[in-house]
mmCIF file of C-alpha atoms in Angstrom:
data_model
loop_
_atom_site.group_PDB
_atom_site.id
_atom_site.type_symbol
_atom_site.label_atom_id
_atom_site.label_comp_id
_atom_site.label_asym_id
_atom_site.label_seq_id
_atom_site.Cartn_x
_atom_site.Cartn_y
_atom_site.Cartn_z
ATOM 1 C CA MET A 1 0.000 0.000 0.000
ATOM 2 C CA TRP A 2 2.823 2.405 0.915
ATOM 3 C CA GLU A 3 4.713 1.696 -2.315
ATOM 4 C CA LYS A 4 1.603 2.364 -4.388
ATOM 5 C CA ARG A 5 0.924 5.597 -2.479
ATOM 6 C CA MET A 6 4.509 6.807 -2.878
ATOM 7 C CA GLU A 7 4.774 5.988 -6.580
ATOM 8 C CA TRP A 8 4.074 9.526 -7.872
ATOM 9 C CA PRO A 9 5.812 11.441 -5.024
ATOM 10 C CA LEU A 10 8.966 9.395 -5.587
ATOM 11 C CA ASN A 11 8.806 9.970 -9.330
ATOM 12 C CA ALA A 12 8.404 13.707 -8.767
ATOM 13 C CA ALA A 13 11.278 13.756 -6.265
ATOM 14 C CA ALA A 14 13.499 11.836 -8.702
ATOM 15 C CA VAL A 15 12.731 14.253 -11.545
ATOM 16 C CA LEU A 16 13.399 17.289 -9.335
ATOM 17 C CA PHE A 17 16.584 15.681 -8.072
ATOM 18 C CA LEU A 18 17.771 15.027 -11.621
ATOM 19 C CA ALA A 19 16.914 18.571 -12.719
ATOM 20 C CA ALA A 20 18.720 20.118 -9.737
ATOM 21 C CA TYR A 21 21.745 17.912 -10.384
ATOM 22 C CA ALA A 22 21.829 18.672 -14.120
ATOM 23 C CA TRP A 23 21.285 22.433 -14.036
ATOM 24 C CA PRO A 24 24.682 23.484 -12.583
ATOM 25 C CA ILE A 25 26.448 21.056 -14.922
ATOM 26 C CA LEU A 26 24.657 22.242 -18.053
ATOM 27 C CA GLN A 27 25.002 25.893 -17.032
ATOM 28 C CA PRO A 28 28.445 26.411 -15.493
ATOM 29 C CA SER A 29 27.810 30.161 -15.253
ATOM 30 C CA LEU A 30 24.974 29.614 -12.778
ATOM 31 C CA GLY A 31 25.317 31.984 -9.818
ATOM 32 C CA HIS A 32 25.872 31.108 -6.204
ATOM 33 C CA THR A 33 22.191 31.519 -5.276
ATOM 34 C CA GLY A 34 21.077 29.169 -8.030
ATOM 35 C CA ARG A 35 23.616 26.566 -6.969
ATOM 36 C CA VAL A 36 22.473 26.803 -3.362
ATOM 37 C CA TRP A 37 18.841 26.254 -4.395
ATOM 38 C CA CYS A 38 19.851 23.265 -6.504
ATOM 39 C CA GLU A 39 21.710 21.835 -3.533
ATOM 40 C CA VAL A 40 18.650 22.353 -1.310
ATOM 41 C CA VAL A 41 16.397 20.586 -3.814
ATOM 42 C CA THR A 42 18.772 17.634 -4.073
ATOM 43 C CA TRP A 43 18.888 17.250 -0.288
ATOM 44 C CA LEU A 44 15.098 17.484 0.016
ATOM 45 C CA ALA A 45 14.677 14.820 -2.648
ATOM 46 C CA TRP A 46 17.300 12.757 -0.868
ATOM 47 C CA ALA A 47 15.274 13.040 2.341
ATOM 48 C CA VAL A 48 12.205 11.693 0.500
ATOM 49 C CA PHE A 49 14.209 8.701 -0.735
ATOM 50 C CA ALA A 50 15.525 8.016 2.778
ATOM 51 C CA LEU A 51 12.035 8.397 4.268
ATOM 52 C CA ASP A 52 10.627 5.921 1.767
ATOM 53 C CA TYR A 53 13.286 3.371 2.642
ATOM 54 C CA GLY A 54 12.743 3.890 6.388
ATOM 55 C CA VAL A 55 8.967 3.453 6.147
ATOM 56 C CA ARG A 56 9.299 0.320 4.022
ATOM 57 C CA LEU A 57 11.738 -1.066 6.587
ATOM 58 C CA GLN A 58 9.350 -0.251 9.429
ATOM 59 C CA HIS A 59 6.394 -1.928 7.678
ATOM 60 C CA ALA A 60 8.391 -5.052 6.805
ATOM 61 C CA GLU A 61 7.349 -8.095 8.827
ATOM 62 C CA ASP A 62 10.850 -9.608 8.724
ATOM 63 C CA LYS A 63 13.214 -6.650 8.978
ATOM 64 C CA ARG A 64 16.346 -8.773 8.700
ATOM 65 C CA ALA A 65 15.108 -10.322 5.452
ATOM 66 C CA PHE A 66 14.153 -6.853 4.190
ATOM 67 C CA LEU A 67 17.641 -5.517 4.896
ATOM 68 C CA LYS A 68 19.235 -8.463 3.106
ATOM 69 C CA SER A 69 16.998 -8.195 0.052
ATOM 70 C CA ASN A 70 17.303 -4.380 -0.115
ATOM 71 C CA LEU A 71 20.964 -3.969 0.824
ATOM 72 C CA PHE A 72 21.715 -2.263 -2.512
ATOM 73 C CA ASP A 73 19.001 0.342 -1.814
ATOM 74 C CA LEU A 74 20.544 1.050 1.593
ATOM 75 C CA LEU A 75 24.051 1.433 0.154
ATOM 76 C CA ILE A 76 23.034 3.866 -2.585
ATOM 77 C CA ILE A 77 21.235 5.977 0.009
ATOM 78 C CA VAL A 78 24.018 5.991 2.624
ATOM 79 C CA LEU A 79 27.216 6.018 0.526
ATOM 80 C CA PRO A 80 26.525 9.222 -1.459
ATOM 81 C CA LEU A 81 26.468 11.130 1.832
ATOM 82 C CA ILE A 82 30.251 10.882 1.506
ATOM 83 C CA ARG A 83 31.187 13.757 -0.774
ATOM 84 C CA GLN A 84 33.654 11.683 -2.794
ATOM 85 C CA LEU A 85 30.845 9.265 -3.658
ATOM 86 C CA ARG A 86 28.208 11.833 -4.593
ATOM 87 C CA LEU A 87 28.132 10.394 -8.107
ATOM 88 C CA LEU A 88 26.129 7.482 -6.669
ATOM 89 C CA ARG A 89 23.212 9.878 -6.220
ATOM 90 C CA LEU A 90 22.353 9.328 -9.864
ATOM 91 C CA VAL A 91 22.201 5.587 -9.199
ATOM 92 C CA THR A 92 19.588 6.292 -6.531
ATOM 93 C CA VAL A 93 17.467 8.262 -8.987
ATOM 94 C CA LEU A 94 17.705 5.460 -11.553
ATOM 95 C CA ASN A 95 16.800 2.913 -8.890
ATOM 96 C CA VAL A 96 13.712 4.876 -7.790
ATOM 97 C CA LEU A 97 12.495 5.394 -11.353
ATOM 98 C CA ASN A 98 13.219 1.760 -12.152
ATOM 99 C CA ARG A 99 11.106 0.546 -9.224
ATOM 100 C CA ASN A 100 8.157 2.777 -10.032
ATOM 101 C CA ALA A 101 8.392 2.116 -13.751
ATOM 102 C CA GLY A 102 8.316 -1.581 -13.014
ATOM 103 C CA LEU A 103 5.025 -1.071 -11.163
ATOM 104 C CA SER A 104 3.384 1.119 -13.791
ATOM 105 C CA LEU A 105 4.861 -0.352 -17.004
ATOM 106 C CA ARG A 106 4.657 -4.032 -16.194
ATOM 107 C CA GLY A 107 4.215 -5.957 -19.405
ATOM 108 C CA ARG A 108 5.329 -3.012 -21.582
ATOM 109 C CA VAL A 109 8.956 -4.060 -21.763
ATOM 110 C CA VAL A 110 9.813 -2.269 -24.991
ATOM 111 C CA LEU A 111 8.558 1.114 -23.767
ATOM 112 C CA TYR A 112 10.345 0.706 -20.458
ATOM 113 C CA THR A 113 13.597 -0.325 -22.177
ATOM 114 C CA VAL A 114 13.536 2.741 -24.431
ATOM 115 C CA GLY A 115 12.846 5.058 -21.490
ATOM 116 C CA ALA A 116 15.513 3.442 -19.322
ATOM 117 C CA THR A 117 18.076 3.685 -22.120
ATOM 118 C CA ALA A 118 17.395 7.394 -22.674
ATOM 119 C CA LEU A 119 17.613 8.072 -18.931
ATOM 120 C CA ILE A 120 20.879 6.146 -18.539
ATOM 121 C CA VAL A 121 22.422 7.953 -21.524
ATOM 122 C CA PHE A 122 21.404 11.346 -20.096
ATOM 123 C CA CYS A 123 22.627 10.618 -16.562
ATOM 124 C CA SER A 124 25.897 9.153 -17.808
ATOM 125 C CA ALA A 125 26.506 12.188 -20.008
ATOM 126 C CA LEU A 126 25.937 14.490 -17.033
ATOM 127 C CA ALA A 127 28.193 12.453 -14.768
ATOM 128 C CA VAL A 128 31.091 12.187 -17.213
ATOM 129 C CA LEU A 129 30.852 15.874 -18.114
ATOM 130 C CA ASP A 130 30.940 16.819 -14.436
ATOM 131 C CA ALA A 131 34.030 14.639 -13.964
ATOM 132 C CA GLU A 132 35.899 15.575 -17.159
ATOM 133 C CA ARG A 133 35.225 19.280 -17.641
ATOM 134 C CA THR A 134 37.952 20.427 -15.251
ATOM 135 C CA GLN A 135 40.581 17.977 -16.494
ATOM 136 C CA PRO A 136 43.409 19.412 -18.642
ATOM 137 C CA ASP A 137 43.293 18.315 -22.290
ATOM 138 C CA ALA A 138 40.087 16.344 -21.683
ATOM 139 C CA PRO A 139 38.365 15.150 -24.900
ATOM 140 C CA ILE A 140 34.926 15.664 -23.297
ATOM 141 C CA THR A 141 34.320 19.326 -22.475
ATOM 142 C CA ASP A 142 30.679 20.045 -23.393
ATOM 143 C CA PHE A 143 27.302 18.312 -23.169
ATOM 144 C CA PRO A 144 26.938 17.325 -26.866
ATOM 145 C CA ASP A 145 30.315 15.569 -26.697
ATOM 146 C CA ALA A 146 29.256 13.854 -23.485
ATOM 147 C CA VAL A 147 25.989 12.649 -25.050
ATOM 148 C CA TRP A 148 27.849 11.386 -28.130
ATOM 149 C CA TRP A 149 30.305 9.497 -25.931
ATOM 150 C CA SER A 150 27.448 8.060 -23.864
ATOM 151 C CA ILE A 151 25.584 6.814 -26.941
ATOM 152 C CA THR A 152 28.636 5.224 -28.549
ATOM 153 C CA THR A 153 29.565 3.568 -25.259
ATOM 154 C CA ILE A 154 26.152 2.151 -24.349
ATOM 155 C CA THR A 155 25.757 0.721 -27.844
ATOM 156 C CA THR A 156 29.215 -0.892 -27.473
ATOM 157 C CA VAL A 157 30.389 0.884 -30.662
ATOM 158 C CA GLY A 158 33.197 2.854 -29.013
ATOM 159 C CA TYR A 159 34.610 5.044 -31.785
ATOM 160 C CA GLY A 160 37.326 6.323 -29.471
ATOM 161 C CA ASP A 161 37.065 9.960 -30.559
ATOM 162 C CA ARG A 162 35.703 10.880 -27.119
ATOM 163 C CA TYR A 163 36.821 9.139 -23.946
ATOM 164 C CA PRO A 164 37.206 9.912 -20.218
ATOM 165 C CA ILE A 165 40.630 10.411 -18.704
ATOM 166 C CA SER A 166 39.762 10.927 -15.024
ATOM 167 C CA GLY A 167 39.222 8.124 -12.539
ATOM 168 C CA THR A 168 35.626 9.131 -11.896
ATOM 169 C CA GLY A 169 34.910 9.369 -15.603
ATOM 170 C CA ARG A 170 36.286 5.882 -16.176
ATOM 171 C CA ILE A 171 34.105 4.519 -13.368
ATOM 172 C CA VAL A 172 31.103 6.056 -15.151
ATOM 173 C CA ALA A 173 32.291 4.429 -18.373
ATOM 174 C CA VAL A 174 32.472 0.995 -16.758
ATOM 175 C CA GLY A 175 28.939 1.365 -15.393
ATOM 176 C CA LEU A 176 27.683 2.491 -18.778
ATOM 177 C CA MET A 177 29.333 -0.459 -20.536
ATOM 178 C CA VAL A 178 27.676 -2.881 -18.129
ATOM 179 C CA ALA A 179 24.341 -1.132 -18.647
ATOM 180 C CA GLY A 180 24.751 -1.368 -22.415
ATOM 181 C CA ILE A 181 25.368 -5.119 -22.248
ATOM 182 C CA ALA A 182 22.395 -5.546 -19.898
ATOM 183 C CA LEU A 183 20.083 -3.544 -22.167
ATOM 184 C CA LEU A 184 21.229 -5.550 -25.186
ATOM 185 C CA GLY A 185 20.340 -8.687 -23.244
ATOM 186 C CA VAL A 186 16.910 -7.265 -22.407
ATOM 187 C CA VAL A 187 16.216 -6.453 -26.064
ATOM 188 C CA THR A 188 17.344 -9.920 -27.168
ATOM 189 C CA ALA A 189 15.279 -11.610 -24.459
ATOM 190 C CA THR A 190 12.238 -9.503 -25.370
ATOM 191 C CA LEU A 191 12.536 -10.440 -29.041
ATOM 192 C CA ALA A 192 12.966 -14.121 -28.185
ATOM 193 C CA SER A 193 9.970 -13.976 -25.834
ATOM 194 C CA TRP A 194 7.873 -12.333 -28.553
ATOM 195 C CA LEU A 195 8.814 -15.030 -31.081
ATOM 196 C CA ILE A 196 8.066 -17.821 -28.603
ATOM 197 C CA ARG A 197 4.714 -16.266 -27.776
ATOM 198 C CA ARG A 198 3.795 -15.967 -31.456
ATOM 199 C CA VAL A 199 4.707 -19.620 -32.069
ATOM 200 C CA ALA A 200 2.707 -20.660 -28.996
ATOM 201 C CA GLU A 201 -0.283 -18.635 -30.197
ATOM 202 C CA ALA A 202 -0.058 -20.277 -33.626
ATOM 203 C CA ASP A 203 0.052 -23.715 -31.981
ATOM 204 C CA GLU A 204 -2.922 -22.881 -29.787
ATOM 205 C CA THR A 205 -4.875 -21.674 -32.823
ATOM 206 C CA ALA A 206 -4.066 -24.851 -34.747
ATOM 207 C CA GLN A 207 -5.031 -26.980 -31.762
ATOM 208 C CA ALA A 208 -8.264 -25.054 -31.339
ATOM 209 C CA VAL A 209 -9.159 -25.629 -35.009
ATOM 210 C CA THR A 210 -8.319 -29.317 -34.681
ATOM 211 C CA ARG A 211 -10.454 -29.646 -31.561
ATOM 212 C CA GLU A 212 -13.311 -27.883 -33.307
ATOM 213 C CA HIS A 213 -13.082 -30.274 -36.242
ATOM 214 C CA LEU A 214 -12.992 -33.262 -33.910
ATOM 215 C CA ASP A 215 -16.045 -31.977 -32.038
ATOM 216 C CA GLU A 216 -17.880 -31.491 -35.315
ATOM 217 C CA LEU A 217 -16.972 -35.020 -36.482
ATOM 218 C CA THR A 218 -18.098 -36.417 -33.123
ATOM 219 C CA ARG A 219 -21.464 -34.689 -33.456
ATOM 220 C CA GLU A 220 -21.884 -36.009 -36.989
ATOM 221 C CA VAL A 221 -21.047 -39.570 -35.880
ATOM 222 C CA LYS A 222 -23.560 -39.328 -33.035
ATOM 223 C CA ALA A 223 -26.208 -38.041 -35.435
ATOM 224 C CA LEU A 224 -25.503 -40.902 -37.873
ATOM 225 C CA ARG A 225 -25.706 -43.439 -35.062
ATOM 226 C CA ALA A 226 -29.026 -42.037 -33.926
ATOM 227 C CA GLU A 227 -30.348 -42.102 -37.472
ATOM 228 C CA LEU A 228 -29.238 -45.738 -37.965
ATOM 229 C CA ALA A 229 -30.841 -46.720 -34.674
ATOM 230 C CA GLU A 230 -34.138 -45.178 -35.777
ATOM 231 C CA GLN A 231 -33.971 -46.965 -39.126
ATOM 232 C CA ARG A 232 -33.304 -50.294 -37.404
ATOM 233 C CA ALA A 233 -36.219 -49.715 -35.071
ATOM 234 C CA GLU A 234 -38.524 -49.124 -38.055
ATOM 235 C CA VAL A 235 -37.232 -52.144 -39.978
ATOM 236 C CA SER A 236 -37.481 -54.639 -37.106
ATOM 237 C CA PRO A 237 -41.355 -54.683 -36.733
ATOM 238 C CA ALA A 238 -41.839 -54.816 -40.490
ATOM 239 C CA ALA A 239 -39.481 -57.773 -40.823
ATOM 240 C CA SER A 240 -41.121 -59.774 -37.998
ATOM 241 C CA GLU A 241 -44.746 -59.272 -39.106
ATOM 242 C CA PRO A 242 -44.846 -61.894 -42.032
ATOM 243 C CA LEU A 243 -43.263 -64.512 -39.778
ATOM 244 C CA GLY A 244 -46.048 -64.115 -37.235
ATOM 245 C CA THR A 245 -48.736 -64.394 -39.960
ATOM 246 C CA ALA A 246 -47.211 -67.541 -41.446
ATOM 247 C CA ARG A 247 -47.086 -69.288 -38.055
ATOM 248 C CA GLY A 248 -50.762 -68.498 -37.532
#
């Protein structure tokens, strides 16, 4: 019940968090006041994420099992409090949107995959730009270059014309490579599932037609049997009547 009630508030908090994170990166000339407001929004959204986790933990019947099954959620909420690991905040946003999308887009795998891919590309571009912009002689210095790098990396093309040189940027690259392989697996699995379903539907249709034909043949046989029985019943008295007369 809580997860259903928090679906839209969490989505809104994730979008605001992403916007507040992206604005200072996309607009480096943003003033001090704007940066402070962005920081406030990110912390408020972070508080919503932490509150959601705390309430779900409180409502869990087996809290130890909940902690074990949601350890990743706990880590991506706690670790980014360390300034050096603030990049993990984007992972939290992706995790929140992934959970709510799974509730609202269940069964619509293709739409969810497209949306998740676009979101991962955008977040990765922001993260690598934030990490690379201040590096000397960095190949990635603006958002279009970052998006181009993100697309070529997630599709496993890797032209090599844009690449990260900082440690943080390379960590983002590794995560993006893994995400690209995972998304490729999702697309392949979805296509295979669609083909299997179509074959199964064709088999079911053929079986349904066969069953219908068998039912029709069964009805015809029963009708023929009934008709033969009636004919035999009519023939039997007529055949026995002359015998009775001759005996008399």
